[in-house]
Short mmCIF file of C-alpha atoms in Angstrom, two decimals:
data_model
loop_
_atom_site.label_atom_id
_atom_site.label_comp_id
_atom_site.label_asym_id
_atom_site.label_seq_id
_atom_site.Cartn_x
_atom_site.Cartn_y
_atom_site.Cartn_z
CA MET A 3 6.27 10.01 79.22
CA ARG A 4 9.69 12.50 78.90
CA ALA A 5 11.74 9.39 79.90
CA VAL A 6 10.42 7.32 77.12
CA GLY A 7 11.28 10.07 74.62
CA LEU A 8 14.64 10.58 76.44
CA ILE A 9 15.11 6.83 76.13
CA GLY A 10 14.25 6.68 72.48
CA LEU A 11 16.41 9.52 71.81
CA LEU A 12 19.19 7.92 72.88
CA VAL A 13 18.68 4.34 71.70
CA GLY A 14 17.75 6.22 68.04
CA LEU A 15 21.80 7.86 68.56
CA ALA A 16 23.22 4.63 69.31
CA ILE A 17 21.28 2.88 66.46
CA GLY A 18 22.46 5.61 64.54
CA TYR A 19 26.13 5.26 65.19
CA VAL A 20 26.27 1.54 65.08
CA LEU A 21 24.27 1.04 61.96
CA ASN A 22 26.41 3.80 60.10
CA VAL A 23 23.76 4.44 57.24
CA PRO A 24 25.49 4.93 54.30
CA ILE A 25 24.17 8.47 52.83
CA PRO A 26 25.26 10.00 49.23
CA ALA A 27 26.31 12.81 49.46
CA GLN A 28 23.28 14.78 47.33
CA TRP A 29 20.96 13.24 50.12
CA ALA A 30 22.95 14.84 52.92
CA PRO A 31 20.65 18.33 53.04
CA TYR A 32 17.41 16.30 52.81
CA ILE A 33 18.53 14.08 55.74
CA SER A 34 20.01 17.34 57.99
CA LEU A 35 16.74 18.88 57.19
CA ALA A 36 14.39 15.95 58.14
CA ALA A 37 16.61 15.57 61.66
CA LEU A 38 16.01 19.54 62.06
CA CYS A 39 11.96 19.07 61.64
CA GLY A 40 12.39 16.39 63.85
CA MET A 41 13.88 18.70 66.83
CA ASP A 42 11.43 21.05 65.85
CA ALA A 43 8.47 18.86 66.47
CA ALA A 44 10.63 17.82 70.05
CA ILE A 45 10.53 20.91 71.11
CA GLY A 46 7.17 21.74 69.85
CA GLY A 47 5.87 18.77 71.94
CA TRP A 48 8.06 20.03 74.93
CA ARG A 49 6.33 23.01 74.98
CA ALA A 50 2.65 21.58 74.32
CA SER A 51 3.47 19.44 77.29
CA VAL A 52 4.46 22.26 79.60
CA GLU A 53 1.31 23.78 78.74
CA GLY A 54 -1.00 20.83 79.28
CA LYS A 55 -2.00 20.83 75.78
CA PHE A 56 0.16 17.74 74.21
CA VAL A 57 -1.71 15.21 71.91
CA LEU A 58 0.57 12.29 70.49
CA ASP A 59 -1.40 12.62 67.05
CA VAL A 60 -0.85 16.10 66.30
CA PHE A 61 2.63 15.81 67.20
CA LEU A 62 3.65 12.45 65.03
CA THR A 63 1.84 14.38 62.18
CA GLY A 64 3.39 17.32 62.53
CA PHE A 65 6.83 16.23 62.51
CA LEU A 66 5.86 13.90 59.36
CA VAL A 67 4.02 16.37 57.57
CA ASN A 68 6.84 19.17 58.15
CA ALA A 69 9.53 17.03 57.47
CA LEU A 70 7.76 15.96 53.85
CA LEU A 71 6.88 19.85 53.27
CA ALA A 72 10.34 20.63 53.67
CA MET A 73 12.20 17.66 51.89
CA PHE A 74 9.76 18.81 49.47
CA LEU A 75 10.61 22.33 49.47
CA ALA A 76 14.72 21.47 49.44
CA TYR A 77 13.68 19.32 46.51
CA LEU A 78 11.71 22.08 44.31
CA GLY A 79 14.35 24.43 45.11
CA ASP A 80 17.14 22.07 43.53
CA ILE A 81 15.05 21.86 40.76
CA LEU A 82 14.50 25.85 40.38
CA GLY A 83 17.83 27.08 41.18
CA VAL A 84 16.52 28.75 44.34
CA GLU A 85 17.58 28.01 47.84
CA LEU A 86 13.91 27.61 49.17
CA LEU A 87 15.25 25.11 51.71
CA LEU A 88 16.08 28.35 53.24
CA ALA A 89 12.51 28.73 54.20
CA ALA A 90 11.94 25.59 55.87
CA VAL A 91 15.04 26.36 57.68
CA VAL A 92 14.04 30.13 58.54
CA THR A 93 10.67 28.83 59.71
CA LEU A 94 11.38 25.76 61.86
CA GLY A 95 14.68 27.70 63.29
CA GLY A 96 12.42 30.54 64.31
CA ARG A 97 9.59 28.09 65.72
CA MET A 98 12.27 26.50 67.86
CA PHE A 99 13.80 29.82 69.21
CA LEU A 100 9.85 30.86 70.17
CA ASN A 101 9.03 27.61 71.97
CA LEU A 102 12.02 27.31 73.96
CA SER A 103 11.22 30.79 74.91
CA VAL A 104 7.56 29.76 75.83
CA ILE A 105 9.63 26.70 78.00
CA ARG A 106 11.64 28.78 79.51
CA ARG A 107 9.01 31.27 80.76
CA PHE A 108 7.41 28.36 82.02
CA TYR A 109 9.92 26.74 84.44
CA LEU A 110 10.84 30.64 85.41
CA ASN A 111 7.64 31.23 86.52
CA GLN A 112 7.40 27.85 88.34
CA TRP A 113 10.86 28.14 89.73
CA ALA A 114 9.45 31.63 91.23
CA LEU A 115 6.32 30.07 92.83
CA ASN A 116 7.88 27.43 94.30
CA ARG A 117 10.23 30.28 95.74
CA ARG A 118 7.20 32.27 97.16
CA GLN A 119 5.61 29.34 99.09
CA ARG A 120 8.70 28.63 100.49
CA MET B 17 -6.94 15.57 77.20
CA SER B 18 -7.18 13.29 74.15
CA ASN B 19 -7.21 9.76 74.31
CA PHE B 20 -3.75 9.58 72.87
CA TRP B 21 -1.91 10.92 75.62
CA ASP B 22 -4.43 9.15 78.61
CA ARG B 23 -3.33 5.83 77.13
CA ALA B 24 -0.01 6.79 76.59
CA ARG B 25 0.15 7.73 80.37
CA GLY B 26 -2.07 4.68 81.38
CA ASN B 27 0.50 2.22 80.14
CA GLY B 28 3.64 4.39 80.87
CA PHE B 29 4.90 3.56 77.38
CA ALA B 30 3.89 5.01 73.82
CA PRO B 31 5.56 2.57 71.29
CA SER B 32 4.77 5.70 68.63
CA PHE B 33 6.14 8.35 70.83
CA PHE B 34 9.04 6.12 71.45
CA VAL B 35 9.47 5.60 67.91
CA MET B 36 9.42 9.08 66.55
CA TRP B 37 11.87 9.76 69.36
CA LEU B 38 14.25 7.19 68.04
CA LEU B 39 13.97 8.11 64.63
CA LEU B 40 14.61 11.61 65.68
CA GLY B 41 18.02 10.08 66.92
CA VAL B 42 18.81 8.00 64.18
CA LEU B 43 18.17 11.27 61.61
CA LEU B 44 20.37 13.54 63.97
CA VAL B 45 23.41 11.04 63.94
CA SER B 46 23.03 9.85 60.14
CA ALA B 47 22.78 13.74 59.11
CA LEU B 48 26.08 14.25 60.94
CA LYS B 49 27.67 11.50 59.33
CA ALA B 50 26.44 12.21 56.04
CA GLN B 51 28.03 15.89 56.38
CA GLN B 52 31.03 14.67 58.08
CA ASN B 53 31.61 12.57 54.78
CA VAL B 54 30.55 15.22 52.72
CA ARG B 55 33.13 17.87 54.57
CA LYS B 56 36.06 15.15 54.07
CA ASP B 57 35.96 15.53 50.69
CA LEU B 58 35.62 19.01 50.27
CA PRO B 59 36.51 21.65 52.95
CA SER B 60 34.00 24.17 53.01
CA SER B 61 30.91 24.67 54.67
CA ARG B 62 29.13 26.24 51.55
CA PHE B 63 29.33 22.65 50.42
CA PRO B 64 25.77 22.78 48.20
CA GLU B 65 27.09 25.67 46.30
CA LEU B 66 30.26 23.58 45.45
CA ALA B 67 28.77 20.70 45.08
CA ARG B 68 26.42 21.92 42.51
CA GLU B 69 29.01 24.11 40.98
CA TYR B 70 31.16 21.21 40.85
CA MET B 71 29.00 18.74 39.11
CA VAL B 72 28.48 21.62 36.03
CA LYS B 73 32.27 22.39 35.47
CA ALA B 74 32.99 18.82 35.22
CA LYS B 75 30.04 18.21 32.41
CA THR B 76 31.06 21.26 30.97
CA LEU B 77 34.58 19.71 30.75
CA GLU B 78 33.52 16.73 29.19
CA LYS B 79 31.65 18.07 26.64
CA LEU B 80 34.46 20.37 26.11
CA GLU B 81 37.26 17.35 26.01
CA GLU B 82 34.62 15.42 23.38
CA GLU B 83 34.53 18.89 21.40
CA ILE B 84 38.40 18.76 21.36
CA ARG B 85 38.44 15.45 20.49
CA LEU B 86 35.82 15.81 17.73
CA LEU B 87 38.34 18.64 15.94
CA ARG B 88 41.14 16.65 16.78
CA ASP B 89 39.64 13.70 14.50
CA LYS B 90 38.52 16.32 12.00
CA SER B 91 41.84 18.01 11.43
CA THR B 92 43.43 14.51 10.97
CA GLU B 93 40.56 13.45 8.57
CA MET B 94 41.50 17.16 6.62
CA GLU B 95 44.69 16.41 6.73
CA ASN B 96 44.55 12.94 5.03
CA ALA B 97 42.39 14.67 2.21
CA LEU B 98 45.41 17.47 1.38
CA ALA B 99 47.40 14.61 1.23
CA THR B 100 45.86 12.53 -1.76
CA GLY B 101 46.74 15.54 -3.27
CA SER B 102 50.41 14.71 -4.17
CA GLN B 103 52.98 12.31 -3.02
CA LYS B 104 55.13 14.93 -1.56
CA SER B 105 52.58 15.85 0.82
CA GLN B 106 51.56 12.13 1.88
CA LEU B 107 54.77 12.01 3.04
CA LEU B 108 54.36 15.03 5.26
CA ASN B 109 50.90 14.09 6.53
CA ASP B 110 52.59 10.06 7.15
CA SER B 111 55.25 11.63 9.03
CA LEU B 112 52.70 14.34 10.88
CA GLN B 113 50.00 11.15 11.81
CA GLU B 114 53.57 9.24 13.44
CA ALA B 115 54.19 12.12 15.42
CA LYS B 116 50.62 12.24 16.80
CA VAL B 117 50.44 8.72 17.39
CA LEU B 118 53.68 9.83 19.29
CA ALA B 119 52.59 12.51 21.54
CA GLY B 120 49.43 10.22 22.19
CA LEU B 121 47.01 12.87 20.52
CA SER B 122 44.88 10.05 18.54
CA ALA B 123 43.23 7.24 19.44
CA LEU B 124 44.78 4.27 19.07
CA SER B 125 43.02 0.55 19.39
CA GLY B 126 45.19 -2.84 19.49
CA PRO B 127 45.64 -6.03 21.64
CA GLY B 128 46.56 -5.23 25.66
CA VAL B 129 45.76 -5.54 29.03
CA GLU B 130 43.25 -3.79 31.35
CA VAL B 131 44.20 -3.73 35.27
CA LEU B 132 41.47 -2.84 37.45
CA LEU B 133 42.80 -1.18 41.01
CA THR B 134 39.83 -0.94 43.81
CA ASP B 135 39.99 0.37 47.33
CA LYS B 136 38.82 -2.80 49.66
CA SER B 137 35.60 -2.00 50.64
CA THR B 138 34.68 0.05 53.47
CA GLU B 139 32.88 -2.90 55.44
CA LYS B 140 35.77 -4.83 55.20
CA ARG B 141 38.28 -2.06 55.74
CA ASN B 142 36.50 -1.26 58.94
CA GLU B 143 37.27 -5.02 60.48
CA GLY B 144 41.00 -4.64 60.06
CA ASP B 145 43.43 -2.56 62.21
CA PRO B 146 43.20 0.98 61.43
CA ALA B 147 46.93 1.53 61.71
CA LEU B 148 46.65 -0.26 58.01
CA LEU B 149 43.91 1.44 56.50
CA ASN B 150 46.56 3.22 54.33
CA MET B 151 47.54 -0.22 52.76
CA PHE B 152 43.68 -0.67 51.63
CA ALA B 153 43.54 2.36 49.57
CA ILE B 154 44.80 2.63 45.99
CA HIS B 155 47.21 5.58 45.99
CA ASP B 156 48.70 7.64 43.38
CA PHE B 157 52.18 5.83 43.55
CA ASP B 158 50.53 2.30 43.19
CA ILE B 159 48.99 3.95 39.60
CA LEU B 160 52.28 5.63 38.97
CA ARG B 161 54.41 2.36 39.43
CA VAL B 162 52.16 0.23 37.09
CA VAL B 163 52.22 2.57 34.46
CA ASN B 164 55.94 2.72 34.79
CA GLU B 165 56.03 -1.03 34.72
CA LEU B 166 53.50 -1.46 31.81
CA ARG B 167 55.48 1.25 29.72
CA ALA B 168 58.95 -1.05 30.96
CA ALA B 169 57.47 -3.84 29.47
CA GLY B 170 56.60 -1.83 26.20
CA ALA B 171 53.19 -0.90 26.04
CA GLU B 172 52.23 1.59 23.53
CA ALA B 173 49.73 3.52 24.76
CA ILE B 174 48.27 3.61 28.09
CA SER B 175 44.97 5.36 30.05
CA VAL B 176 43.83 5.99 33.32
CA ASN B 177 40.15 5.98 33.06
CA GLY B 178 39.96 7.26 29.97
CA GLN B 179 42.63 9.77 30.62
CA ARG B 180 45.49 9.26 27.69
CA LEU B 181 48.91 9.29 29.68
CA GLY B 182 50.27 11.44 26.42
CA VAL B 183 54.01 13.27 26.23
CA ASN B 184 52.79 15.62 29.04
CA GLY B 185 50.60 13.22 31.05
CA TRP B 186 51.31 12.94 35.20
CA ILE B 187 49.51 11.20 37.88
CA ARG B 188 49.33 12.63 41.55
CA CYS B 189 47.90 12.64 44.64
CA SER B 190 45.09 15.36 45.62
CA GLY B 191 43.91 14.86 48.86
CA PRO B 192 41.40 12.34 48.92
CA VAL B 193 41.33 11.78 45.51
CA ILE B 194 44.11 11.23 42.20
CA CYS B 195 44.92 13.70 39.62
CA VAL B 196 45.27 12.56 36.19
CA ASN B 197 46.19 14.99 33.69
CA ASP B 198 44.15 17.73 35.96
CA ILE B 199 41.04 15.35 36.27
CA ARG B 200 40.24 14.25 39.25
CA MET B 201 39.51 10.54 39.89
CA ALA B 202 38.27 8.34 42.58
CA PRO B 203 38.66 4.44 42.65
CA PRO B 204 38.12 1.96 40.85
CA PHE B 205 40.88 2.86 38.52
CA ARG B 206 40.88 1.61 35.37
CA ILE B 207 44.35 1.58 33.63
CA LEU B 208 44.28 0.51 30.10
CA ALA B 209 47.62 -0.22 27.82
CA ILE B 210 48.35 -1.76 24.46
CA GLY B 211 50.80 -4.05 24.05
CA ASP B 212 51.59 -7.83 23.87
CA PRO B 213 49.32 -9.11 26.62
CA GLN B 214 51.36 -11.68 27.68
CA THR B 215 54.27 -9.87 28.20
CA LEU B 216 52.16 -7.14 29.87
CA THR B 217 50.52 -9.24 32.47
CA GLY B 218 54.00 -11.04 33.15
CA ALA B 219 55.51 -7.78 33.79
CA LEU B 220 52.72 -6.96 36.64
CA LYS B 221 52.86 -10.34 38.12
CA ILE B 222 56.44 -10.84 38.40
CA PRO B 223 56.76 -12.09 42.43
CA GLY B 224 57.70 -8.90 44.53
CA GLY B 225 56.52 -6.69 41.80
CA VAL B 226 54.62 -3.96 41.71
CA LEU B 227 51.22 -5.05 42.54
CA SER B 228 52.64 -7.46 45.05
CA ASP B 229 52.03 -5.02 48.02
CA ILE B 230 48.36 -4.33 46.86
CA GLU B 231 47.74 -8.19 46.44
CA ASN B 232 48.91 -8.79 50.02
CA ALA B 233 46.75 -6.21 51.47
CA ASP B 234 43.62 -8.23 49.53
CA PRO B 235 43.90 -10.12 46.60
CA ASN B 236 40.53 -8.45 45.53
CA MET B 237 41.94 -5.34 44.97
CA VAL B 238 43.38 -6.13 41.71
CA LYS B 239 42.41 -7.66 38.64
CA ILE B 240 44.38 -7.79 35.12
CA ILE B 241 42.04 -9.06 32.31
CA SER B 242 43.63 -9.50 28.67
CA HIS B 243 42.34 -8.42 25.68
CA ASN B 244 42.42 -9.11 22.21
CA GLN B 245 41.02 -5.59 21.23
CA LEU B 246 40.61 -2.26 23.26
CA THR B 247 40.61 1.17 22.50
CA ILE B 248 42.17 4.07 24.40
CA PRO B 249 41.05 7.87 23.38
CA GLY B 250 43.51 10.32 22.37
CA TYR B 251 44.96 12.75 24.91
CA ALA B 252 41.93 15.84 25.35
CA GLY B 253 43.67 18.37 27.33
CA SER B 254 45.95 21.78 26.11
CA THR B 255 48.63 20.98 23.98
CA LYS B 256 49.78 24.53 24.03
CA PHE B 257 53.62 24.85 25.05
CA LYS B 258 54.29 28.13 26.86
CA TYR B 259 58.13 28.28 27.35
CA ALA B 260 59.82 25.87 25.11
CA LYS B 261 60.30 26.63 21.61
CA PRO B 262 61.75 24.44 18.54
CA VAL B 263 65.04 25.40 18.16
CA THR B 264 66.31 26.96 15.01
CA GLU B 265 69.26 27.29 13.43
CA ALA B 266 69.47 30.86 14.86
CA VAL B 267 68.98 30.06 18.25
CA ALA B 268 71.39 27.54 17.98
CA LYS B 269 74.18 29.83 16.87
CA ASN B 270 73.18 32.40 19.61
CA GLU B 271 73.85 29.99 22.10
CA ALA B 272 76.72 28.62 20.72
CA ALA B 273 78.04 32.30 20.61
CA GLN B 274 77.68 32.76 24.34
#
């Protein structure tokens, strides 16, 4: 499953590179935000799978809904002149660090267990 | 575990999972490229703020220029109204209006030509040799030479993208854009010139002339259209002189004494 994800990511990177989708300057922050949501979902999914709690539909809807909410916030912030986009960036960024620390702990534990068994 | 996960593991392949990762990849690269494109124009990490500010400033400038234009029109009207009083003031006003026309402060209309200069489209540009990329973009000197040629051929008023080239007009390269009278503009460039359309067109189309380089690169980059009637706006920027002053008799005498 993880290999599927990795292959998908690589193919996606290649497609993005080859297609060269022209994105207007005013859309650039939204796309970046969507990419951030994707990364958050990816790390969240990794954590869930490490904890044995991975559920595909939660993973997919999480990505979509988070991306939509983040973009809506960014749009709203644009209208109101307040950088609401930062809320999404801070939340997603913080969560990525949190999830990564859980993942790190899991692998450290595993490594320690393996050494003890040997 | 949920059905989704079991199914995915059973098949060894989950399309939606794959597609999500694929999407993430595309998004990442697109975001990166978009940011690169954006940074190319404005070398700052605070681009969004700068962009917003720039848009606001550009709009304000447009409004102010419009105001200047209106005020100049009004002053012309008033000058005319004043002049109707007596013959003397009428004469004065006539010469004033003539001077304004010469300085490029009044909008003019008449027959002329329209020259459209565009960069070669990016997709087509990418096909060619990257070393030749420079040839497929319109540069400041291209516009300069066209304007110069038009002047030489007897054009009486010239504007570039709505910017009148009056007595203090200038054209300059400024990174990825071109400045005309301190106004930044990007392709396509629309150069309007009032004069005899045939003469102007002929001057531009001379073999080996100003446009031949561009046309050799790609004929689609140049378009010349004759017009029976076109209007060129007056110069809307500042016209205050800071250093130069008119020579009066006293000054002339003073200099002669030195």
